[in-house]
């Protein structure tokens, strides 16, 4: 799986998303301009000690991203979409794009990709969910559809056995 952040603005969100990507074996793609530098302490604090393990690529702009990922199947998450994120079938190598916190993905890009726009349902007129939460919701649905391939599906207790219960 691939998560794409188009012009992210808040370092703590990107750090949190980076940690989610490490935990799920997902690649992170960051498209400039960003509202921060990757060396900022806030991004490392949110990503904790996982940031060094992140598979991340930075692109100069959206066209650079397209040029370096030809033929990529891109789903665009937006509050403006006509269908929900559960109404598509995610391919194991697809890209799920999220826009910047203050404005989302530009409408021109949404119109050019209208068949692949998705939304998370919400009540009322709330503008949007937190970016990190949105990424986690959609990413885990995509991973679920692909049977959590390559992921650890069972946990274990440190001091007891599940058979004791």
CSV table of N, CA, C and O in Angstrom, one decimal, residues 29-149:
chain,number,residue,atom,x,y,z
A,29,UNK,N,4.4,8.8,0.7
A,29,UNK,CA,4.8,9.7,-0.4
A,29,UNK,C,4.4,11.1,0.0
A,29,UNK,O,3.2,11.4,0.3
A,30,UNK,N,5.4,12.0,0.1
A,30,UNK,CA,5.1,13.4,0.5
A,30,UNK,C,5.3,14.3,-0.7
A,30,UNK,O,6.4,14.3,-1.3
A,31,UNK,N,4.3,15.1,-1.1
A,31,UNK,CA,4.4,16.0,-2.2
A,31,UNK,C,4.6,17.5,-1.7
A,31,UNK,O,3.8,18.0,-1.0
A,32,UNK,N,5.7,18.1,-2.2
A,32,UNK,CA,5.9,19.5,-1.8
A,32,UNK,C,5.0,20.4,-2.6
A,32,UNK,O,4.4,20.0,-3.6
A,33,UNK,N,4.8,21.7,-2.1
A,33,UNK,CA,5.5,22.2,-0.9
A,33,UNK,C,4.8,21.7,0.4
A,33,UNK,O,3.6,21.5,0.5
A,34,UNK,N,5.6,21.5,1.4
A,34,UNK,CA,5.1,21.2,2.7
A,34,UNK,C,5.2,22.4,3.7
A,34,UNK,O,6.1,23.2,3.5
A,35,UNK,N,4.4,22.3,4.7
A,35,UNK,CA,4.5,23.5,5.7
A,35,UNK,C,5.5,23.3,6.7
A,35,UNK,O,5.5,24.0,7.8
A,36,UNK,N,6.5,22.4,6.5
A,36,UNK,CA,7.5,22.1,7.5
A,36,UNK,C,8.7,21.5,6.8
A,36,UNK,O,8.6,21.1,5.6
A,37,UNK,N,9.8,21.3,7.5
A,37,UNK,CA,10.9,20.5,7.0
A,37,UNK,C,10.9,19.2,7.7
A,37,UNK,O,10.5,19.1,8.9
A,38,UNK,N,11.4,18.2,7.1
A,38,UNK,CA,11.4,16.8,7.7
A,38,UNK,C,12.4,16.7,8.8
A,38,UNK,O,12.4,15.7,9.5
A,39,UNK,N,13.2,17.7,9.0
A,39,UNK,CA,14.2,17.7,10.1
A,39,UNK,C,13.6,18.3,11.4
A,39,UNK,O,14.2,18.2,12.5
A,40,UNK,N,12.4,18.8,11.4
A,40,UNK,CA,11.8,19.4,12.5
A,40,UNK,C,11.5,18.4,13.6
A,40,UNK,O,11.1,17.3,13.4
A,41,UNK,N,11.7,18.9,14.9
A,41,UNK,CA,11.6,17.9,16.0
A,41,UNK,C,10.1,17.5,16.2
A,41,UNK,O,9.9,16.4,16.7
A,42,UNK,N,9.2,18.3,15.8
A,42,UNK,CA,7.8,17.9,15.9
A,42,UNK,C,7.4,16.6,15.1
A,42,UNK,O,6.7,15.8,15.6
A,43,UNK,N,8.0,16.5,13.9
A,43,UNK,CA,7.7,15.3,13.1
A,43,UNK,C,8.4,14.1,13.7
A,43,UNK,O,7.8,13.0,13.7
A,44,UNK,N,9.5,14.3,14.2
A,44,UNK,CA,10.2,13.1,14.8
A,44,UNK,C,9.5,12.8,16.2
A,44,UNK,O,9.5,11.6,16.5
A,45,UNK,N,9.0,13.7,16.9
A,45,UNK,CA,8.3,13.4,18.2
A,45,UNK,C,7.1,12.6,17.9
A,45,UNK,O,6.8,11.7,18.5
A,46,UNK,N,6.3,13.0,16.9
A,46,UNK,CA,5.1,12.3,16.5
A,46,UNK,C,5.4,10.9,16.0
A,46,UNK,O,4.6,10.0,16.2
A,47,UNK,N,6.4,10.8,15.2
A,47,UNK,CA,6.8,9.5,14.7
A,47,UNK,C,7.6,8.7,15.6
A,47,UNK,O,7.9,7.5,15.3
A,48,UNK,N,8.0,9.3,16.8
A,48,UNK,CA,8.8,8.6,17.8
A,48,UNK,C,10.0,8.0,17.1
A,48,UNK,O,10.6,8.5,16.2
A,49,UNK,N,10.5,6.9,17.6
A,49,UNK,CA,11.7,6.3,17.1
A,49,UNK,C,11.4,5.4,15.9
A,49,UNK,O,12.3,4.8,15.3
A,50,UNK,N,10.2,5.5,15.3
A,50,UNK,CA,9.9,4.7,14.1
A,50,UNK,C,10.3,5.5,12.8
A,50,UNK,O,10.4,4.8,11.8
A,51,UNK,N,10.5,6.7,12.9
A,51,UNK,CA,10.7,7.5,11.7
A,51,UNK,C,11.9,7.0,10.9
A,51,UNK,O,11.9,7.0,9.7
A,52,UNK,N,13.0,6.5,11.6
A,52,UNK,CA,14.1,6.0,10.9
A,52,UNK,C,13.8,4.7,10.0
A,52,UNK,O,14.5,4.4,9.1
A,53,UNK,N,12.7,4.1,10.3
A,53,UNK,CA,12.3,2.8,9.6
A,53,UNK,C,11.3,3.1,8.5
A,53,UNK,O,10.9,2.2,7.8
A,54,UNK,N,10.9,4.4,8.3
A,54,UNK,CA,9.9,4.7,7.4
A,54,UNK,C,10.4,4.7,5.9
A,54,UNK,O,11.5,5.2,5.6
A,55,UNK,N,9.6,4.1,5.0
A,55,UNK,CA,9.9,4.1,3.6
A,55,UNK,C,9.2,5.3,3.1
A,55,UNK,O,8.0,5.3,2.8
A,56,UNK,N,9.9,6.4,2.9
A,56,UNK,CA,9.3,7.7,2.5
A,56,UNK,C,10.0,8.3,1.3
A,56,UNK,O,11.3,8.2,1.2
A,57,UNK,N,9.2,8.8,0.4
A,57,UNK,CA,9.8,9.5,-0.8
A,57,UNK,C,9.2,10.9,-0.9
A,57,UNK,O,8.0,11.1,-0.6
A,58,UNK,N,10.0,11.9,-1.2
A,58,UNK,CA,9.5,13.3,-1.3
A,58,UNK,C,9.6,13.7,-2.8
A,58,UNK,O,10.6,13.4,-3.4
A,59,UNK,N,8.5,14.4,-3.2
A,59,UNK,CA,8.4,14.8,-4.6
A,59,UNK,C,8.4,16.4,-4.6
A,59,UNK,O,7.8,17.0,-3.7
A,60,UNK,N,8.9,16.9,-5.7
A,60,UNK,CA,8.9,18.4,-5.9
A,60,UNK,C,7.5,19.0,-6.0
A,60,UNK,O,7.2,20.1,-5.6
A,61,UNK,N,6.6,18.2,-6.7
A,61,UNK,CA,5.2,18.7,-6.9
A,61,UNK,C,4.4,17.5,-7.4
A,61,UNK,O,4.9,16.4,-7.5
A,62,UNK,N,3.1,17.7,-7.7
A,62,UNK,CA,2.2,16.7,-8.1
A,62,UNK,C,2.7,16.0,-9.4
A,62,UNK,O,2.6,14.8,-9.5
A,63,UNK,N,3.1,16.8,-10.3
A,63,UNK,CA,3.6,16.3,-11.6
A,63,UNK,C,4.8,15.4,-11.4
A,63,UNK,O,4.9,14.3,-12.1
A,64,UNK,N,5.7,15.8,-10.6
A,64,UNK,CA,6.9,14.9,-10.3
A,64,UNK,C,6.4,13.6,-9.7
A,64,UNK,O,7.0,12.5,-10.1
A,65,UNK,N,5.4,13.6,-8.8
A,65,UNK,CA,4.9,12.4,-8.3
A,65,UNK,C,4.3,11.5,-9.4
A,65,UNK,O,4.6,10.3,-9.5
A,66,UNK,N,3.5,12.1,-10.3
A,66,UNK,CA,3.0,11.3,-11.4
A,66,UNK,C,4.1,10.8,-12.3
A,66,UNK,O,4.0,9.6,-12.7
A,67,UNK,N,5.1,11.6,-12.6
A,67,UNK,CA,6.1,11.2,-13.5
A,67,UNK,C,6.9,10.0,-12.9
A,67,UNK,O,7.3,9.1,-13.6
A,68,UNK,N,7.1,10.0,-11.6
A,68,UNK,CA,7.9,8.9,-10.9
A,68,UNK,C,7.1,7.7,-10.5
A,68,UNK,O,7.6,6.7,-10.1
A,69,UNK,N,5.7,7.8,-10.7
A,69,UNK,CA,4.9,6.6,-10.4
A,69,UNK,C,3.9,6.4,-11.6
A,69,UNK,O,2.6,6.5,-11.4
A,70,UNK,N,4.4,6.2,-12.8
A,70,UNK,CA,3.5,6.1,-13.9
A,70,UNK,C,2.5,4.9,-13.8
A,70,UNK,O,2.8,3.9,-13.3
A,71,UNK,N,1.3,5.2,-14.2
A,71,UNK,CA,0.2,4.2,-14.1
A,71,UNK,C,-0.3,3.8,-12.7
A,71,UNK,O,-1.0,2.9,-12.5
A,72,UNK,N,0.1,4.6,-11.7
A,72,UNK,CA,-0.3,4.4,-10.4
A,72,UNK,C,-1.9,4.5,-10.2
A,72,UNK,O,-2.5,5.5,-10.8
A,73,UNK,N,-2.5,3.5,-9.6
A,73,UNK,CA,-3.9,3.6,-9.3
A,73,UNK,C,-4.1,4.5,-8.0
A,73,UNK,O,-3.6,4.1,-7.0
A,74,UNK,N,-4.6,5.7,-8.2
A,74,UNK,CA,-4.7,6.6,-7.1
A,74,UNK,C,-6.2,6.8,-6.6
A,74,UNK,O,-7.0,7.2,-7.4
A,75,UNK,N,-6.4,6.6,-5.4
A,75,UNK,CA,-7.7,6.9,-4.8
A,75,UNK,C,-7.5,8.2,-4.0
A,75,UNK,O,-6.5,8.4,-3.3
A,76,UNK,N,-8.4,9.2,-4.2
A,76,UNK,CA,-8.3,10.5,-3.6
A,76,UNK,C,-9.4,10.7,-2.5
A,76,UNK,O,-10.6,10.6,-2.8
A,77,UNK,N,-8.9,10.8,-1.3
A,77,UNK,CA,-9.8,10.9,-0.1
A,77,UNK,C,-10.2,12.4,0.0
A,77,UNK,O,-9.3,13.3,0.1
A,78,UNK,N,-11.5,12.7,0.1
A,78,UNK,CA,-12.0,14.0,0.1
A,78,UNK,C,-13.4,14.0,0.7
A,78,UNK,O,-14.2,13.1,0.5
A,79,UNK,N,-13.7,15.1,1.4
A,79,UNK,CA,-15.1,15.2,2.0
A,79,UNK,C,-16.1,15.5,0.9
A,79,UNK,O,-17.3,15.4,1.1
A,80,UNK,N,-15.6,15.8,-0.3
A,80,UNK,CA,-16.5,16.2,-1.5
A,80,UNK,C,-16.9,15.0,-2.3
A,80,UNK,O,-17.7,15.2,-3.3
A,81,UNK,N,-16.4,13.8,-2.1
A,81,UNK,CA,-16.6,12.6,-2.9
A,81,UNK,C,-18.1,12.2,-2.8
A,81,UNK,O,-18.8,12.4,-1.9
A,82,UNK,N,-18.5,11.4,-3.9
A,82,UNK,CA,-19.9,10.9,-4.0
A,82,UNK,C,-20.0,9.5,-3.3
A,82,UNK,O,-21.1,9.1,-3.0
A,83,UNK,N,-18.9,8.8,-3.2
A,83,UNK,CA,-19.0,7.4,-2.6
A,83,UNK,C,-18.0,7.3,-1.4
A,83,UNK,O,-17.0,8.0,-1.3
A,84,UNK,N,-18.4,6.4,-0.5
A,84,UNK,CA,-17.6,6.2,0.7
A,84,UNK,C,-16.3,5.3,0.4
A,84,UNK,O,-16.3,4.6,-0.6
A,85,UNK,N,-15.4,5.4,1.3
A,85,UNK,CA,-14.2,4.6,1.2
A,85,UNK,C,-14.4,3.1,1.2
A,85,UNK,O,-13.5,2.3,0.8
A,86,UNK,N,-15.5,2.6,1.7
A,86,UNK,CA,-15.8,1.2,1.7
A,86,UNK,C,-16.4,0.7,0.4
A,86,UNK,O,-16.6,-0.5,0.3
A,87,UNK,N,-16.7,1.6,-0.5
A,87,UNK,CA,-17.3,1.2,-1.8
A,87,UNK,C,-16.4,1.0,-2.9
A,87,UNK,O,-16.8,1.1,-4.1
A,88,UNK,N,-15.1,0.8,-2.6
A,88,UNK,CA,-14.1,0.6,-3.7
A,88,UNK,C,-13.3,-0.7,-3.3
A,88,UNK,O,-13.3,-1.0,-2.1
A,89,UNK,N,-12.7,-1.3,-4.3
A,89,UNK,CA,-11.8,-2.4,-4.0
A,89,UNK,C,-10.4,-2.0,-4.2
A,89,UNK,O,-10.0,-1.6,-5.3
A,90,UNK,N,-9.6,-2.0,-3.1
A,90,UNK,CA,-8.2,-1.5,-3.1
A,90,UNK,C,-7.3,-2.6,-3.5
A,90,UNK,O,-7.3,-3.7,-3.0
A,91,UNK,N,-6.5,-2.3,-4.5
A,91,UNK,CA,-5.4,-3.2,-5.0
A,91,UNK,C,-4.3,-3.1,-4.0
A,91,UNK,O,-4.0,-2.1,-3.4
A,92,UNK,N,-3.5,-4.2,-3.9
A,92,UNK,CA,-2.4,-4.2,-2.9
A,92,UNK,C,-1.3,-3.1,-3.2
A,92,UNK,O,-0.7,-2.7,-2.2
A,93,UNK,N,-1.2,-2.6,-4.4
A,93,UNK,CA,-0.2,-1.6,-4.7
A,93,UNK,C,-0.8,-0.3,-5.0
A,93,UNK,O,-0.1,0.6,-5.6
A,94,UNK,N,-2.0,0.0,-4.6
A,94,UNK,CA,-2.7,1.2,-4.9
A,94,UNK,C,-2.1,2.4,-4.0
A,94,UNK,O,-1.4,2.2,-3.1
A,95,UNK,N,-2.4,3.6,-4.4
A,95,UNK,CA,-2.0,4.8,-3.8
A,95,UNK,C,-3.3,5.5,-3.2
A,95,UNK,O,-4.3,5.6,-4.0
A,96,UNK,N,-3.3,5.9,-2.0
A,96,UNK,CA,-4.4,6.6,-1.4
A,96,UNK,C,-3.9,8.0,-1.0
A,96,UNK,O,-3.0,8.1,-0.2
A,97,UNK,N,-4.5,9.0,-1.7
A,97,UNK,CA,-4.0,10.4,-1.5
A,97,UNK,C,-4.9,11.2,-0.6
A,97,UNK,O,-6.1,11.1,-0.6
A,98,UNK,N,-4.3,12.0,0.2
A,98,UNK,CA,-5.0,12.9,1.1
A,98,UNK,C,-4.4,14.3,0.9
A,98,UNK,O,-3.2,14.5,0.7
A,99,UNK,N,-5.2,15.3,0.9
A,99,UNK,CA,-4.8,16.7,0.7
A,99,UNK,C,-4.3,17.4,1.9
A,99,UNK,O,-4.4,16.9,3.0
A,100,UNK,N,-3.8,18.6,1.8
A,100,UNK,CA,-3.4,19.4,2.9
A,100,UNK,C,-4.5,19.7,3.9
A,100,UNK,O,-5.7,19.8,3.5
A,101,UNK,N,-4.1,19.9,5.1
A,101,UNK,CA,-5.1,20.0,6.2
A,101,UNK,C,-6.0,21.2,6.0
A,101,UNK,O,-7.2,21.1,6.3
A,102,UNK,N,-5.5,22.3,5.5
A,102,UNK,CA,-6.4,23.5,5.4
A,102,UNK,C,-7.3,23.5,4.2
A,102,UNK,O,-8.3,24.3,4.2
A,103,UNK,N,-7.0,22.7,3.1
A,103,UNK,CA,-7.9,22.9,1.9
A,103,UNK,C,-8.2,21.5,1.2
A,103,UNK,O,-9.0,21.5,0.3
A,104,UNK,N,-7.5,20.5,1.6
A,104,UNK,CA,-7.8,19.2,1.0
A,104,UNK,C,-7.1,19.1,-0.4
A,104,UNK,O,-6.2,19.9,-0.7
A,105,UNK,N,-7.6,18.2,-1.2
A,105,UNK,CA,-7.1,18.1,-2.6
A,105,UNK,C,-7.8,19.1,-3.5
A,105,UNK,O,-9.0,19.2,-3.4
A,106,UNK,N,-7.1,19.8,-4.4
A,106,UNK,CA,-7.7,20.8,-5.2
A,106,UNK,C,-8.8,20.2,-6.1
A,106,UNK,O,-8.7,19.0,-6.6
A,107,UNK,N,-9.9,20.9,-6.3
A,107,UNK,CA,-11.1,20.4,-7.0
A,107,UNK,C,-10.8,20.0,-8.4
A,107,UNK,O,-11.4,19.0,-9.0
A,108,UNK,N,-9.8,20.6,-9.1
A,108,UNK,CA,-9.4,20.2,-10.4
A,108,UNK,C,-8.9,18.8,-10.5
A,108,UNK,O,-9.2,18.1,-11.4
A,109,UNK,N,-8.1,18.4,-9.5
A,109,UNK,CA,-7.6,17.1,-9.4
A,109,UNK,C,-8.7,16.1,-9.1
A,109,UNK,O,-8.8,15.0,-9.6
A,110,UNK,N,-9.7,16.5,-8.3
A,110,UNK,CA,-10.8,15.6,-7.9
A,110,UNK,C,-11.6,15.4,-9.2
A,110,UNK,O,-12.0,14.2,-9.4
A,111,UNK,N,-11.9,16.4,-9.9
A,111,UNK,CA,-12.7,16.2,-11.1
A,111,UNK,C,-12.0,15.4,-12.2
A,111,UNK,O,-12.7,14.6,-12.8
A,112,UNK,N,-10.7,15.5,-12.3
A,112,UNK,CA,-10.0,14.7,-13.2
A,112,UNK,C,-9.9,13.2,-12.8
A,112,UNK,O,-9.6,12.4,-13.6
A,113,UNK,N,-10.2,12.9,-11.5
A,113,UNK,CA,-10.1,11.6,-11.0
A,113,UNK,C,-11.4,11.2,-10.3
A,113,UNK,O,-11.4,10.4,-9.4
A,114,UNK,N,-12.6,11.7,-10.8
A,114,UNK,CA,-13.8,11.5,-10.0
A,114,UNK,C,-14.2,10.1,-9.8
A,114,UNK,O,-14.8,9.8,-8.7
A,115,UNK,N,-13.9,9.2,-10.6
A,115,UNK,CA,-14.2,7.8,-10.4
A,115,UNK,C,-13.5,7.2,-9.2
A,115,UNK,O,-13.9,6.1,-8.6
A,116,UNK,N,-12.4,7.8,-8.8
A,116,UNK,CA,-11.5,7.3,-7.7
A,116,UNK,C,-11.5,8.2,-6.5
A,116,UNK,O,-10.6,8.1,-5.7
A,117,UNK,N,-12.5,9.0,-6.4
A,117,UNK,CA,-12.6,9.8,-5.1
A,117,UNK,C,-13.5,9.1,-4.1
A,117,UNK,O,-14.4,8.4,-4.4
A,118,UNK,N,-13.0,9.2,-2.8
A,118,UNK,CA,-13.7,8.5,-1.7
A,118,UNK,C,-13.9,9.4,-0.6
A,118,UNK,O,-13.1,10.4,-0.4
A,119,UNK,N,-14.8,9.1,0.3
A,119,UNK,CA,-15.0,9.9,1.5
A,119,UNK,C,-15.3,9.1,2.7
A,119,UNK,O,-15.7,7.9,2.6
A,120,UNK,N,-15.0,9.6,3.9
A,120,UNK,CA,-15.4,9.0,5.1
A,120,UNK,C,-16.7,9.7,5.6
A,120,UNK,O,-16.8,10.9,5.7
A,121,UNK,N,-17.7,8.9,5.8
A,121,UNK,CA,-19.0,9.5,6.2
A,121,UNK,C,-18.9,10.2,7.6
A,121,UNK,O,-18.2,9.8,8.5
A,122,UNK,N,-19.6,11.3,7.7
A,122,UNK,CA,-19.6,12.1,8.9
A,122,UNK,C,-21.0,12.7,9.1
A,122,UNK,O,-21.8,12.8,8.1
A,123,UNK,N,-21.4,13.0,10.3
A,123,UNK,CA,-22.7,13.6,10.6
A,123,UNK,C,-22.6,15.1,10.5
A,123,UNK,O,-21.6,15.7,10.8
A,124,UNK,N,-23.6,15.7,10.0
A,124,UNK,CA,-23.7,17.2,9.9
A,124,UNK,C,-22.7,17.9,9.0
A,124,UNK,O,-22.3,17.3,8.0
A,125,UNK,N,-22.4,19.1,9.4
A,125,UNK,CA,-21.5,19.9,8.6
A,125,UNK,C,-20.1,20.0,9.0
A,125,UNK,O,-19.4,21.0,8.7
A,126,UNK,N,-19.6,19.0,9.8
A,126,UNK,CA,-18.2,19.1,10.3
A,126,UNK,C,-17.3,19.1,9.0
A,126,UNK,O,-17.6,18.5,8.0
A,127,UNK,N,-16.3,20.0,9.1
A,127,UNK,CA,-15.4,20.2,7.9
A,127,UNK,C,-14.7,18.9,7.5
A,127,UNK,O,-14.6,18.5,6.4
A,128,UNK,N,-14.0,18.3,8.5
A,128,UNK,CA,-13.2,17.1,8.2
A,128,UNK,C,-12.7,16.4,9.5
A,128,UNK,O,-12.8,17.1,10.6
A,129,UNK,N,-12.2,15.2,9.4
A,129,UNK,CA,-11.6,14.6,10.5
A,129,UNK,C,-10.1,15.0,10.5
A,129,UNK,O,-9.6,15.5,9.5
A,130,UNK,N,-9.4,14.7,11.6
A,130,UNK,CA,-8.0,14.9,11.7
A,130,UNK,C,-7.3,14.1,10.6
A,130,UNK,O,-7.7,12.9,10.3
A,131,UNK,N,-6.3,14.6,9.9
A,131,UNK,CA,-5.6,13.9,8.8
A,131,UNK,C,-5.1,12.5,9.2
A,131,UNK,O,-5.3,11.6,8.5
A,132,UNK,N,-4.4,12.4,10.3
A,132,UNK,CA,-3.9,11.2,10.8
A,132,UNK,C,-5.0,10.1,11.0
A,132,UNK,O,-4.8,9.0,10.6
A,133,UNK,N,-6.1,10.6,11.6
A,133,UNK,CA,-7.3,9.6,11.8
A,133,UNK,C,-7.8,9.2,10.4
A,133,UNK,O,-8.2,8.0,10.2
A,134,UNK,N,-8.0,10.1,9.5
A,134,UNK,CA,-8.5,9.8,8.2
A,134,UNK,C,-7.6,8.8,7.5
A,134,UNK,O,-8.1,7.8,6.9
A,135,UNK,N,-6.3,9.0,7.5
A,135,UNK,CA,-5.4,8.0,6.9
A,135,UNK,C,-5.6,6.6,7.5
A,135,UNK,O,-5.7,5.6,6.8
A,136,UNK,N,-5.6,6.6,8.8
A,136,UNK,CA,-5.7,5.3,9.5
A,136,UNK,C,-7.0,4.6,9.1
A,136,UNK,O,-7.0,3.4,8.9
A,137,UNK,N,-8.1,5.3,9.1
A,137,UNK,CA,-9.4,4.7,8.8
A,137,UNK,C,-9.4,4.1,7.4
A,137,UNK,O,-9.7,2.9,7.2
A,138,UNK,N,-9.0,4.8,6.4
A,138,UNK,CA,-9.0,4.3,5.0
A,138,UNK,C,-7.9,3.3,4.8
A,138,UNK,O,-8.2,2.2,4.1
A,139,UNK,N,-6.7,3.5,5.3
A,139,UNK,CA,-5.6,2.5,5.1
A,139,UNK,C,-6.0,1.2,5.7
A,139,UNK,O,-5.8,0.1,5.1
A,140,UNK,N,-6.6,1.1,6.9
A,140,UNK,CA,-6.9,-0.1,7.5
A,140,UNK,C,-8.1,-0.8,6.8
A,140,UNK,O,-8.1,-2.1,6.7
A,141,UNK,N,-9.0,-0.1,6.1
A,141,UNK,CA,-10.0,-0.7,5.3
A,141,UNK,C,-9.3,-1.4,4.1
A,141,UNK,O,-9.6,-2.5,3.7
A,142,UNK,N,-8.4,-0.7,3.5
A,142,UNK,CA,-7.6,-1.2,2.3
A,142,UNK,C,-6.8,-2.5,2.7
A,142,UNK,O,-6.8,-3.5,2.0
A,143,UNK,N,-6.2,-2.4,3.9
A,143,UNK,CA,-5.4,-3.6,4.3
A,143,UNK,C,-6.4,-4.7,4.7
A,143,UNK,O,-6.1,-5.9,4.4
A,144,UNK,N,-7.5,-4.5,5.3
A,144,UNK,CA,-8.5,-5.5,5.6
A,144,UNK,C,-8.9,-6.2,4.3
A,144,UNK,O,-9.0,-7.4,4.2
A,145,UNK,N,-9.2,-5.4,3.3
A,145,UNK,CA,-9.7,-6.0,2.0
A,145,UNK,C,-8.6,-6.9,1.4
A,145,UNK,O,-8.9,-7.8,0.6
A,146,UNK,N,-7.3,-6.6,1.7
A,146,UNK,CA,-6.2,-7.5,1.2
A,146,UNK,C,-5.8,-8.4,2.3
A,146,UNK,O,-4.6,-8.9,2.3
A,147,UNK,N,-6.7,-8.8,3.2
A,147,UNK,CA,-6.4,-9.8,4.3
A,147,UNK,C,-5.2,-9.5,5.1
A,147,UNK,O,-4.5,-10.4,5.6
A,148,UNK,N,-4.9,-8.2,5.3
A,148,UNK,CA,-3.8,-7.8,6.2
A,148,UNK,C,-2.5,-8.5,5.8
A,148,UNK,O,-1.7,-8.9,6.7
A,149,UNK,N,-2.3,-8.7,4.5
A,149,UNK,CA,-1.2,-9.4,4.0
A,149,UNK,C,0.2,-9.0,4.6
A,149,UNK,O,0.5,-7.8,4.6
